[in-house]
Amino acid sequence: MLSTEAIYFVIFTTGLAVGFGHCIGMCGPIVVSLSLSLKGRSVIVPHLLYNGGRITTYGLLGGVMGATGSYTRVVAGIASLQKGVMILAGVLIVVMGLAMAGWIPLGEIFGDYCNPQGVLSRGFRKLSEARSAVTYYPLGMLLGLLPCGPVYTALLAAARAGMEAQSTLEGFLIGVGLMLSFGLGTVVALLLIAKLADLGWLKRRDVIYKISSAIMIIVGVYFIVKAIRY
Amino acid sequence: MKSNVKVHLFAAILALLMLAVCPTSSSGRSEPPRVECDVHAGPCRAQISGTRVSLDIEPKPVKAMHDLTFAVTFAGEKPVATPYIDLGMPGMNMGRNRVILKPAGELVYRGEGVIVRCPSGRRTWKAKVTVPGVGSVEFIFDVIY
């Protein structure tokens, strides 16, 4: 059996490894969308906040797993929520793609036909305009709920560690610690992708934005279809 | 000058990503034998260094995200060390998911585990049974989501 310190290290390196392999495929489109929507502004702070939010959710889920020591029950409990988040992520990517290309101004989508003061309208507008980098933290928290194989595996480790803990609090803390370690490992790959998608150094930005918008819309629809079939 | 630096940085990051994402099967390590089987129909059978070994998973049908019992049974001699199972997807790093087995009879080892669900929709999983110091075998099978 591995020592507690060794488990933290193993799970951190697991996060690092799956970050480059798995997370790029799953979270990559979201990260690229967020980077592109910043349109040349610095990506580092918003993406650090996005990743911070994502890791916060991982930590909380790990805490629940560690405290209860029950993997399958907790996962079954959040399954429908995850499906909803996956659909929301797809819709978000589509909307950001449409808004980034300027094909459909968000003001018209939400301002004319919906209540402009509504939570949804304001939320989407804030996200797409990204005036405040702080918006990326709750977004990261929400998208941290996206169903993901390696996250499930890491949560399984948190639940197992919780089963061996002496108390509920100890199980909670170990679970939080393990998932924070895992999440920190995944940040490296996603920050690199965010930086790569930062197209500030490209000369034909308008063309790139148009192409990227089309790709984002396709990816968003793919997310929604996958979520419905999940 | 500055844009040159950025292009080099971009190329370096891209190379790093490609190195990280590319499969590592050509690392020179010998791959364990692979056996495809229908785990829903009954135990999967193979050999590890000449010793017959079977893997059974209960309850059936085998579903992802459910508590499962894994049983590894040896024919003939008792293994020199306690085996364990690593669960994963062929060609995809899903993180370490090890099933710790405990003796449950003369030649039988059992342990609890969960096969997680991949949102990509892929259902093919592998269970790599390893006897430390002896060898390993990979059982490839489909699970139900």
mmCIF file of C-alpha atoms in Angstrom:
data_model
loop_
_atom_site.group_PDB
_atom_site.id
_atom_site.type_symbol
_atom_site.label_atom_id
_atom_site.label_comp_id
_atom_site.label_asym_id
_atom_site.label_seq_id
_atom_site.Cartn_x
_atom_site.Cartn_y
_atom_site.Cartn_z
ATOM 1 C CA MET A 1 0.000 0.000 0.000
ATOM 2 C CA LEU A 2 1.291 3.479 -0.835
ATOM 3 C CA SER A 3 1.968 6.004 1.943
ATOM 4 C CA THR A 4 -0.295 9.077 2.059
ATOM 5 C CA GLU A 5 2.502 11.315 0.719
ATOM 6 C CA ALA A 6 3.161 8.903 -2.129
ATOM 7 C CA ILE A 7 -0.549 8.851 -3.052
ATOM 8 C CA TYR A 8 -0.553 12.652 -3.310
ATOM 9 C CA PHE A 9 2.472 12.524 -5.578
ATOM 10 C CA VAL A 10 1.077 9.685 -7.708
ATOM 11 C CA ILE A 11 -2.238 11.452 -8.126
ATOM 12 C CA PHE A 12 -0.524 14.761 -8.979
ATOM 13 C CA THR A 13 1.560 13.066 -11.698
ATOM 14 C CA THR A 14 -1.594 11.296 -12.888
ATOM 15 C CA GLY A 15 -3.238 14.701 -13.276
ATOM 16 C CA LEU A 16 -0.177 15.941 -15.132
ATOM 17 C CA ALA A 17 -0.223 12.976 -17.516
ATOM 18 C CA VAL A 18 -3.959 12.865 -18.200
ATOM 19 C CA GLY A 19 -3.933 16.654 -18.557
ATOM 20 C CA PHE A 20 -1.955 16.336 -21.762
ATOM 21 C CA GLY A 21 -3.781 13.287 -23.028
ATOM 22 C CA HIS A 22 -7.357 13.334 -21.881
ATOM 23 C CA CYS A 23 -8.152 16.857 -20.645
ATOM 24 C CA ILE A 24 -6.948 18.467 -23.865
ATOM 25 C CA GLY A 25 -9.604 16.487 -25.706
ATOM 26 C CA MET A 26 -12.391 17.093 -23.205
ATOM 27 C CA CYS A 27 -11.713 20.531 -21.710
ATOM 28 C CA GLY A 28 -9.556 21.778 -24.594
ATOM 29 C CA PRO A 29 -12.478 23.149 -26.634
ATOM 30 C CA ILE A 30 -13.764 25.052 -23.605
ATOM 31 C CA VAL A 31 -10.334 26.452 -22.799
ATOM 32 C CA VAL A 32 -9.782 27.476 -26.422
ATOM 33 C CA SER A 33 -13.229 29.103 -26.499
ATOM 34 C CA LEU A 34 -12.456 31.093 -23.364
ATOM 35 C CA SER A 35 -9.084 32.177 -24.731
ATOM 36 C CA LEU A 36 -10.532 33.272 -28.061
ATOM 37 C CA SER A 37 -13.364 35.154 -26.392
ATOM 38 C CA LEU A 38 -10.744 37.282 -24.628
ATOM 39 C CA LYS A 39 -9.764 38.587 -28.082
ATOM 40 C CA GLY A 40 -6.145 39.449 -27.474
ATOM 41 C CA ARG A 41 -6.409 40.348 -23.802
ATOM 42 C CA SER A 42 -4.178 38.537 -21.322
ATOM 43 C CA VAL A 43 -5.283 34.929 -20.871
ATOM 44 C CA ILE A 44 -3.243 34.083 -17.797
ATOM 45 C CA VAL A 45 -5.361 35.602 -15.005
ATOM 46 C CA PRO A 46 -8.753 34.474 -16.421
ATOM 47 C CA HIS A 47 -7.448 30.971 -17.023
ATOM 48 C CA LEU A 48 -5.842 30.741 -13.601
ATOM 49 C CA LEU A 49 -9.217 31.702 -12.166
ATOM 50 C CA TYR A 50 -11.002 29.185 -14.427
ATOM 51 C CA ASN A 51 -8.630 26.443 -13.303
ATOM 52 C CA GLY A 52 -8.962 27.597 -9.700
ATOM 53 C CA GLY A 53 -12.721 27.190 -9.939
ATOM 54 C CA ARG A 54 -12.387 23.795 -11.564
ATOM 55 C CA ILE A 55 -9.998 22.600 -8.856
ATOM 56 C CA THR A 56 -12.275 23.974 -6.134
ATOM 57 C CA THR A 57 -15.075 21.755 -7.436
ATOM 58 C CA TYR A 58 -12.717 18.777 -7.631
ATOM 59 C CA GLY A 59 -11.650 19.440 -4.045
ATOM 60 C CA LEU A 60 -15.238 19.656 -2.805
ATOM 61 C CA LEU A 61 -16.202 16.467 -4.644
ATOM 62 C CA GLY A 62 -13.091 14.755 -3.262
ATOM 63 C CA GLY A 63 -14.071 15.903 0.225
ATOM 64 C CA VAL A 64 -17.543 14.402 -0.130
ATOM 65 C CA MET A 65 -16.045 11.166 -1.478
ATOM 66 C CA GLY A 66 -13.502 11.018 1.334
ATOM 67 C CA ALA A 67 -16.062 11.818 4.022
ATOM 68 C CA THR A 68 -18.628 9.282 2.850
ATOM 69 C CA GLY A 69 -16.180 6.692 1.510
ATOM 70 C CA SER A 70 -18.880 5.830 -0.987
ATOM 71 C CA TYR A 71 -18.004 6.330 -4.607
ATOM 72 C CA THR A 72 -20.924 4.881 -6.530
ATOM 73 C CA ARG A 73 -23.629 6.497 -4.387
ATOM 74 C CA VAL A 74 -22.135 9.997 -4.674
ATOM 75 C CA VAL A 75 -21.510 9.622 -8.399
ATOM 76 C CA ALA A 76 -25.064 8.390 -8.968
ATOM 77 C CA GLY A 77 -26.288 11.419 -7.015
ATOM 78 C CA ILE A 78 -24.565 13.942 -9.265
ATOM 79 C CA ALA A 79 -25.101 12.137 -12.602
ATOM 80 C CA SER A 80 -28.074 14.206 -13.735
ATOM 81 C CA LEU A 81 -26.353 17.423 -12.617
ATOM 82 C CA GLN A 82 -23.312 16.485 -14.704
ATOM 83 C CA LYS A 83 -25.493 15.881 -17.737
ATOM 84 C CA GLY A 84 -26.988 19.344 -17.292
ATOM 85 C CA VAL A 85 -23.544 20.908 -16.983
ATOM 86 C CA MET A 86 -22.420 19.133 -20.152
ATOM 87 C CA ILE A 87 -25.394 20.555 -22.065
ATOM 88 C CA LEU A 88 -24.738 23.993 -20.580
ATOM 89 C CA ALA A 89 -21.070 23.791 -21.597
ATOM 90 C CA GLY A 90 -22.132 22.931 -25.158
ATOM 91 C CA VAL A 91 -24.607 25.807 -25.304
ATOM 92 C CA LEU A 92 -21.992 28.136 -23.849
ATOM 93 C CA ILE A 93 -19.426 27.197 -26.495
ATOM 94 C CA VAL A 94 -21.985 27.670 -29.290
ATOM 95 C CA VAL A 95 -23.072 31.063 -27.950
ATOM 96 C CA MET A 96 -19.490 32.208 -27.480
ATOM 97 C CA GLY A 97 -18.673 31.063 -31.008
ATOM 98 C CA LEU A 98 -21.611 32.992 -32.458
ATOM 99 C CA ALA A 99 -20.811 36.079 -30.411
ATOM 100 C CA MET A 100 -17.076 35.985 -31.162
ATOM 101 C CA ALA A 101 -17.671 36.008 -34.911
ATOM 102 C CA GLY A 102 -20.297 38.710 -34.488
ATOM 103 C CA TRP A 103 -22.797 36.575 -36.384
ATOM 104 C CA ILE A 104 -25.440 36.983 -33.707
ATOM 105 C CA PRO A 105 -24.970 39.804 -31.210
ATOM 106 C CA LEU A 106 -25.734 38.601 -27.727
ATOM 107 C CA GLY A 107 -27.728 41.726 -27.041
ATOM 108 C CA GLU A 108 -30.205 40.634 -29.679
ATOM 109 C CA ILE A 109 -30.363 37.059 -28.483
ATOM 110 C CA PHE A 110 -30.998 37.888 -24.872
ATOM 111 C CA GLY A 111 -31.904 41.554 -24.884
ATOM 112 C CA ASP A 112 -34.742 41.597 -27.384
ATOM 113 C CA TYR A 113 -36.402 38.272 -26.825
ATOM 114 C CA CYS A 114 -35.688 37.547 -23.189
ATOM 115 C CA ASN A 115 -35.745 39.549 -20.031
ATOM 116 C CA PRO A 116 -32.478 41.512 -20.261
ATOM 117 C CA GLN A 117 -32.241 41.584 -16.489
ATOM 118 C CA GLY A 118 -32.713 37.817 -16.239
ATOM 119 C CA VAL A 119 -30.031 35.677 -14.668
ATOM 120 C CA LEU A 120 -29.368 33.731 -17.890
ATOM 121 C CA SER A 121 -29.132 36.827 -20.049
ATOM 122 C CA ARG A 122 -26.831 38.636 -17.692
ATOM 123 C CA GLY A 123 -24.724 35.525 -17.136
ATOM 124 C CA PHE A 124 -24.140 34.851 -20.812
ATOM 125 C CA ARG A 125 -23.478 38.516 -21.532
ATOM 126 C CA LYS A 126 -20.929 38.750 -18.738
ATOM 127 C CA LEU A 127 -19.217 35.590 -19.857
ATOM 128 C CA SER A 128 -19.034 36.516 -23.492
ATOM 129 C CA GLU A 129 -17.898 40.040 -22.820
ATOM 130 C CA ALA A 130 -15.561 38.819 -20.110
ATOM 131 C CA ARG A 131 -15.145 42.307 -18.726
ATOM 132 C CA SER A 132 -14.303 40.857 -15.386
ATOM 133 C CA ALA A 133 -11.812 38.016 -15.119
ATOM 134 C CA VAL A 134 -13.501 37.056 -11.847
ATOM 135 C CA THR A 135 -16.341 35.546 -13.914
ATOM 136 C CA TYR A 136 -13.991 32.737 -14.860
ATOM 137 C CA TYR A 137 -13.824 31.375 -11.320
ATOM 138 C CA PRO A 138 -17.528 30.403 -10.961
ATOM 139 C CA LEU A 139 -17.448 29.228 -14.576
ATOM 140 C CA GLY A 140 -14.553 26.924 -13.692
ATOM 141 C CA MET A 141 -16.447 25.696 -10.641
ATOM 142 C CA LEU A 142 -19.458 24.850 -12.769
ATOM 143 C CA LEU A 143 -17.490 23.186 -15.538
ATOM 144 C CA GLY A 144 -15.523 21.223 -12.947
ATOM 145 C CA LEU A 145 -18.660 19.109 -12.759
ATOM 146 C CA LEU A 146 -18.262 17.933 -16.363
ATOM 147 C CA PRO A 147 -18.198 14.146 -16.527
ATOM 148 C CA CYS A 148 -14.633 12.991 -17.123
ATOM 149 C CA GLY A 149 -13.070 9.517 -16.895
ATOM 150 C CA PRO A 150 -9.795 10.486 -15.182
ATOM 151 C CA VAL A 151 -11.672 12.706 -12.700
ATOM 152 C CA TYR A 152 -13.878 9.715 -11.876
ATOM 153 C CA THR A 153 -10.747 7.611 -11.349
ATOM 154 C CA ALA A 154 -9.212 10.237 -9.061
ATOM 155 C CA LEU A 155 -12.474 10.461 -7.108
ATOM 156 C CA LEU A 156 -12.370 6.700 -6.738
ATOM 157 C CA ALA A 157 -8.956 7.062 -5.087
ATOM 158 C CA ALA A 158 -10.406 9.753 -2.789
ATOM 159 C CA ALA A 159 -13.287 7.468 -1.806
ATOM 160 C CA ARG A 160 -10.892 4.579 -1.112
ATOM 161 C CA ALA A 161 -8.657 6.804 1.009
ATOM 162 C CA GLY A 162 -11.774 7.971 2.861
ATOM 163 C CA MET A 163 -12.727 4.375 3.648
ATOM 164 C CA GLU A 164 -9.411 3.937 5.445
ATOM 165 C CA ALA A 165 -9.616 7.251 7.335
ATOM 166 C CA GLN A 166 -10.070 7.253 11.101
ATOM 167 C CA SER A 167 -12.820 9.868 11.074
ATOM 168 C CA THR A 168 -15.204 11.609 8.690
ATOM 169 C CA LEU A 169 -13.199 14.838 8.972
ATOM 170 C CA GLU A 170 -9.951 13.058 8.182
ATOM 171 C CA GLY A 171 -11.610 11.382 5.205
ATOM 172 C CA PHE A 172 -12.919 14.747 4.012
ATOM 173 C CA LEU A 173 -9.507 16.398 4.289
ATOM 174 C CA ILE A 174 -7.709 13.534 2.541
ATOM 175 C CA GLY A 175 -10.311 13.562 -0.220
ATOM 176 C CA VAL A 176 -9.933 17.318 -0.673
ATOM 177 C CA GLY A 177 -6.136 17.034 -0.680
ATOM 178 C CA LEU A 178 -6.076 14.235 -3.235
ATOM 179 C CA MET A 179 -8.404 15.982 -5.635
ATOM 180 C CA LEU A 180 -6.540 19.288 -5.273
ATOM 181 C CA SER A 181 -3.318 17.414 -6.130
ATOM 182 C CA PHE A 182 -4.976 15.848 -9.153
ATOM 183 C CA GLY A 183 -6.455 19.144 -10.292
ATOM 184 C CA LEU A 184 -3.147 20.998 -9.933
ATOM 185 C CA GLY A 185 -1.539 18.374 -12.146
ATOM 186 C CA THR A 186 -4.062 19.003 -14.913
ATOM 187 C CA VAL A 187 -3.560 22.786 -14.868
ATOM 188 C CA VAL A 188 -0.239 22.708 -16.746
ATOM 189 C CA ALA A 189 -1.695 21.261 -19.953
ATOM 190 C CA LEU A 190 -4.782 23.466 -19.912
ATOM 191 C CA LEU A 191 -2.761 26.639 -19.344
ATOM 192 C CA LEU A 192 -0.526 25.707 -22.289
ATOM 193 C CA ILE A 193 -3.585 25.180 -24.475
ATOM 194 C CA ALA A 194 -4.979 28.526 -23.300
ATOM 195 C CA LYS A 195 -1.719 30.227 -24.236
ATOM 196 C CA LEU A 196 -1.587 28.464 -27.609
ATOM 197 C CA ALA A 197 -5.090 29.645 -28.409
ATOM 198 C CA ASP A 198 -4.138 33.193 -27.516
ATOM 199 C CA LEU A 199 -3.952 34.444 -31.075
ATOM 200 C CA GLY A 200 -2.562 37.868 -30.305
ATOM 201 C CA TRP A 201 0.592 37.161 -32.302
ATOM 202 C CA LEU A 202 -1.222 36.161 -35.477
ATOM 203 C CA LYS A 203 -1.652 38.790 -38.178
ATOM 204 C CA ARG A 204 -4.867 37.578 -39.873
ATOM 205 C CA ARG A 205 -6.849 37.483 -36.661
ATOM 206 C CA ASP A 206 -10.266 38.181 -38.186
ATOM 207 C CA VAL A 207 -10.046 35.164 -40.482
ATOM 208 C CA ILE A 208 -8.800 32.983 -37.630
ATOM 209 C CA TYR A 209 -11.642 34.189 -35.408
ATOM 210 C CA LYS A 210 -14.218 33.315 -38.054
ATOM 211 C CA ILE A 211 -12.783 29.827 -38.573
ATOM 212 C CA SER A 212 -12.466 29.336 -34.812
ATOM 213 C CA SER A 213 -16.071 30.451 -34.317
ATOM 214 C CA ALA A 214 -17.278 27.812 -36.772
ATOM 215 C CA ILE A 215 -15.196 25.148 -35.022
ATOM 216 C CA MET A 216 -16.520 26.278 -31.627
ATOM 217 C CA ILE A 217 -20.102 25.979 -32.824
ATOM 218 C CA ILE A 218 -19.471 22.458 -34.136
ATOM 219 C CA VAL A 219 -17.732 21.461 -30.893
ATOM 220 C CA GLY A 220 -20.566 22.970 -28.836
ATOM 221 C CA VAL A 221 -23.183 21.009 -30.763
ATOM 222 C CA TYR A 222 -21.036 17.873 -30.337
ATOM 223 C CA PHE A 223 -20.996 18.494 -26.558
ATOM 224 C CA ILE A 224 -24.783 18.848 -26.484
ATOM 225 C CA VAL A 225 -25.340 15.665 -28.519
ATOM 226 C CA LYS A 226 -22.875 13.767 -26.323
ATOM 227 C CA ALA A 227 -24.620 15.036 -23.203
ATOM 228 C CA ILE A 228 -28.054 13.954 -24.458
ATOM 229 C CA ARG A 229 -26.682 10.485 -25.215
ATOM 230 C CA TYR A 230 -24.741 10.308 -21.910
ATOM 231 C CA MET B 1 12.674 39.956 -33.212
ATOM 232 C CA LYS B 2 9.907 39.734 -30.644
ATOM 233 C CA SER B 3 7.590 37.867 -33.016
ATOM 234 C CA ASN B 4 10.432 35.415 -33.748
ATOM 235 C CA VAL B 5 10.647 34.588 -30.071
ATOM 236 C CA LYS B 6 6.895 34.000 -29.988
ATOM 237 C CA VAL B 7 7.035 31.701 -33.003
ATOM 238 C CA HIS B 8 9.826 29.695 -31.351
ATOM 239 C CA LEU B 9 7.847 29.572 -28.129
ATOM 240 C CA PHE B 10 4.803 28.371 -30.038
ATOM 241 C CA ALA B 11 6.861 25.655 -31.768
ATOM 242 C CA ALA B 12 8.371 24.532 -28.474
ATOM 243 C CA ILE B 13 4.973 24.293 -26.789
ATOM 244 C CA LEU B 14 3.553 22.423 -29.779
ATOM 245 C CA ALA B 15 6.448 19.943 -29.713
ATOM 246 C CA LEU B 16 5.961 19.445 -25.991
ATOM 247 C CA LEU B 17 2.258 18.786 -26.489
ATOM 248 C CA MET B 18 2.905 16.338 -29.317
ATOM 249 C CA LEU B 19 5.432 14.462 -27.217
ATOM 250 C CA ALA B 20 2.987 14.292 -24.347
ATOM 251 C CA VAL B 21 -0.003 13.243 -26.413
ATOM 252 C CA CYS B 22 1.711 10.742 -28.714
ATOM 253 C CA PRO B 23 1.275 7.101 -27.742
ATOM 254 C CA THR B 24 4.164 5.608 -25.827
ATOM 255 C CA SER B 25 3.840 2.047 -27.111
ATOM 256 C CA SER B 26 7.174 2.214 -28.887
ATOM 257 C CA SER B 27 9.034 2.668 -25.630
ATOM 258 C CA GLY B 28 10.711 -0.705 -26.029
ATOM 259 C CA ARG B 29 8.944 -2.356 -23.105
ATOM 260 C CA SER B 30 7.453 -5.729 -23.891
ATOM 261 C CA GLU B 31 3.667 -5.545 -23.955
ATOM 262 C CA PRO B 32 1.732 -8.195 -22.023
ATOM 263 C CA PRO B 33 -0.382 -10.607 -24.076
ATOM 264 C CA ARG B 34 -3.913 -9.390 -24.820
ATOM 265 C CA VAL B 35 -7.006 -11.557 -24.724
ATOM 266 C CA GLU B 36 -10.370 -10.317 -25.967
ATOM 267 C CA CYS B 37 -13.352 -11.839 -24.257
ATOM 268 C CA ASP B 38 -17.023 -11.469 -23.427
ATOM 269 C CA VAL B 39 -16.947 -10.860 -19.702
ATOM 270 C CA HIS B 40 -20.759 -10.841 -19.539
ATOM 271 C CA ALA B 41 -20.893 -14.470 -20.653
ATOM 272 C CA GLY B 42 -18.458 -15.876 -18.118
ATOM 273 C CA PRO B 43 -14.842 -15.833 -16.914
ATOM 274 C CA CYS B 44 -12.110 -14.716 -19.311
ATOM 275 C CA ARG B 45 -9.199 -17.134 -19.623
ATOM 276 C CA ALA B 46 -5.519 -16.713 -20.487
ATOM 277 C CA GLN B 47 -2.045 -17.687 -19.321
ATOM 278 C CA ILE B 48 0.626 -15.871 -17.378
ATOM 279 C CA SER B 49 4.044 -17.422 -17.936
ATOM 280 C CA GLY B 50 2.482 -20.806 -18.652
ATOM 281 C CA THR B 51 0.059 -20.745 -15.729
ATOM 282 C CA ARG B 52 -3.613 -20.744 -16.604
ATOM 283 C CA VAL B 53 -5.517 -17.842 -15.091
ATOM 284 C CA SER B 54 -9.126 -16.712 -15.316
ATOM 285 C CA LEU B 55 -10.770 -13.392 -14.542
ATOM 286 C CA ASP B 56 -14.396 -13.116 -13.564
ATOM 287 C CA ILE B 57 -16.348 -9.962 -12.781
ATOM 288 C CA GLU B 58 -19.644 -9.904 -10.885
ATOM 289 C CA PRO B 59 -22.465 -8.942 -10.978
ATOM 290 C CA LYS B 60 -23.332 -9.541 -14.604
ATOM 291 C CA PRO B 61 -23.912 -7.856 -16.944
ATOM 292 C CA VAL B 62 -20.805 -5.859 -16.071
ATOM 293 C CA LYS B 63 -21.769 -2.192 -15.793
ATOM 294 C CA ALA B 64 -19.605 0.902 -15.460
ATOM 295 C CA MET B 65 -20.017 3.056 -12.340
ATOM 296 C CA HIS B 66 -21.228 0.120 -10.274
ATOM 297 C CA ASP B 67 -19.510 -1.716 -7.435
ATOM 298 C CA LEU B 68 -17.957 -4.827 -8.938
ATOM 299 C CA THR B 69 -16.244 -7.901 -7.520
ATOM 300 C CA PHE B 70 -13.197 -9.112 -9.433
ATOM 301 C CA ALA B 71 -12.056 -12.712 -8.999
ATOM 302 C CA VAL B 72 -8.780 -14.096 -10.356
ATOM 303 C CA THR B 73 -8.424 -17.865 -10.277
ATOM 304 C CA PHE B 74 -5.242 -19.804 -11.017
ATOM 305 C CA ALA B 75 -5.094 -23.387 -12.216
ATOM 306 C CA GLY B 76 -2.395 -25.646 -10.838
ATOM 307 C CA GLU B 77 0.141 -23.854 -8.678
ATOM 308 C CA LYS B 78 -0.441 -20.997 -6.296
ATOM 309 C CA PRO B 79 1.202 -17.771 -7.575
ATOM 310 C CA VAL B 80 4.418 -16.687 -5.874
ATOM 311 C CA ALA B 81 2.922 -13.276 -5.013
ATOM 312 C CA THR B 82 -0.538 -11.789 -4.599
ATOM 313 C CA PRO B 83 -1.834 -10.579 -7.963
ATOM 314 C CA TYR B 84 -3.521 -7.253 -8.608
ATOM 315 C CA ILE B 85 -5.601 -5.758 -11.424
ATOM 316 C CA ASP B 86 -5.138 -2.420 -13.183
ATOM 317 C CA LEU B 87 -8.228 -1.147 -14.973
ATOM 318 C CA GLY B 88 -7.994 1.170 -17.930
ATOM 319 C CA MET B 89 -9.012 1.869 -21.496
ATOM 320 C CA PRO B 90 -6.909 0.644 -24.407
ATOM 321 C CA GLY B 91 -5.008 3.596 -25.847
ATOM 322 C CA MET B 92 -6.258 6.105 -23.294
ATOM 323 C CA ASN B 93 -4.710 7.138 -19.991
ATOM 324 C CA MET B 94 -7.565 7.197 -17.494
ATOM 325 C CA GLY B 95 -5.388 7.404 -14.399
ATOM 326 C CA ARG B 96 -4.420 4.613 -12.052
ATOM 327 C CA ASN B 97 -7.371 2.427 -11.082
ATOM 328 C CA ARG B 98 -5.984 -0.567 -9.217
ATOM 329 C CA VAL B 99 -8.044 -3.373 -7.732
ATOM 330 C CA ILE B 100 -6.302 -4.807 -4.701
ATOM 331 C CA LEU B 101 -6.911 -8.544 -4.518
ATOM 332 C CA LYS B 102 -6.951 -10.667 -1.386
ATOM 333 C CA PRO B 103 -6.770 -14.460 -1.071
ATOM 334 C CA ALA B 104 -10.262 -15.981 -1.098
ATOM 335 C CA GLY B 105 -9.302 -19.645 -1.276
ATOM 336 C CA GLU B 106 -6.362 -21.826 -2.274
ATOM 337 C CA LEU B 107 -6.043 -20.450 -5.811
ATOM 338 C CA VAL B 108 -8.613 -17.657 -5.830
ATOM 339 C CA TYR B 109 -8.105 -13.922 -5.224
ATOM 340 C CA ARG B 110 -10.915 -11.370 -4.920
ATOM 341 C CA GLY B 111 -11.187 -7.613 -4.759
ATOM 342 C CA GLU B 112 -13.671 -4.776 -5.146
ATOM 343 C CA GLY B 113 -13.465 -2.134 -7.836
ATOM 344 C CA VAL B 114 -15.312 0.209 -10.162
ATOM 345 C CA ILE B 115 -14.975 0.619 -13.904
ATOM 346 C CA VAL B 116 -15.558 4.315 -14.512
ATOM 347 C CA ARG B 117 -17.536 5.737 -17.383
ATOM 348 C CA CYS B 118 -15.902 7.539 -20.275
ATOM 349 C CA PRO B 119 -18.013 10.435 -21.613
ATOM 350 C CA SER B 120 -16.628 9.756 -25.102
ATOM 351 C CA GLY B 121 -18.997 6.790 -25.242
ATOM 352 C CA ARG B 122 -16.226 4.233 -25.708
ATOM 353 C CA ARG B 123 -17.114 1.034 -23.900
ATOM 354 C CA THR B 124 -14.021 -1.096 -24.364
ATOM 355 C CA TRP B 125 -11.999 -1.575 -21.215
ATOM 356 C CA LYS B 126 -9.035 -3.630 -20.190
ATOM 357 C CA ALA B 127 -8.186 -5.402 -16.978
ATOM 358 C CA LYS B 128 -4.469 -6.065 -16.642
ATOM 359 C CA VAL B 129 -3.858 -8.909 -14.216
ATOM 360 C CA THR B 130 -0.328 -8.836 -12.845
ATOM 361 C CA VAL B 131 1.494 -11.358 -10.725
ATOM 362 C CA PRO B 132 4.492 -9.428 -9.355
ATOM 363 C CA GLY B 133 7.759 -10.926 -10.477
ATOM 364 C CA VAL B 134 6.060 -13.333 -12.868
ATOM 365 C CA GLY B 135 4.175 -11.441 -15.566
ATOM 366 C CA SER B 136 0.850 -10.062 -16.618
ATOM 367 C CA VAL B 137 -1.977 -10.442 -19.114
ATOM 368 C CA GLU B 138 -4.553 -7.958 -20.410
ATOM 369 C CA PHE B 139 -8.185 -8.925 -20.765
ATOM 370 C CA ILE B 140 -10.082 -6.707 -23.206
ATOM 371 C CA PHE B 141 -13.857 -6.547 -22.925
ATOM 372 C CA ASP B 142 -16.854 -4.283 -23.399
ATOM 373 C CA VAL B 143 -18.841 -2.912 -20.484
ATOM 374 C CA ILE B 144 -22.381 -1.601 -20.321
ATOM 375 C CA TYR B 145 -23.039 2.093 -19.626
#
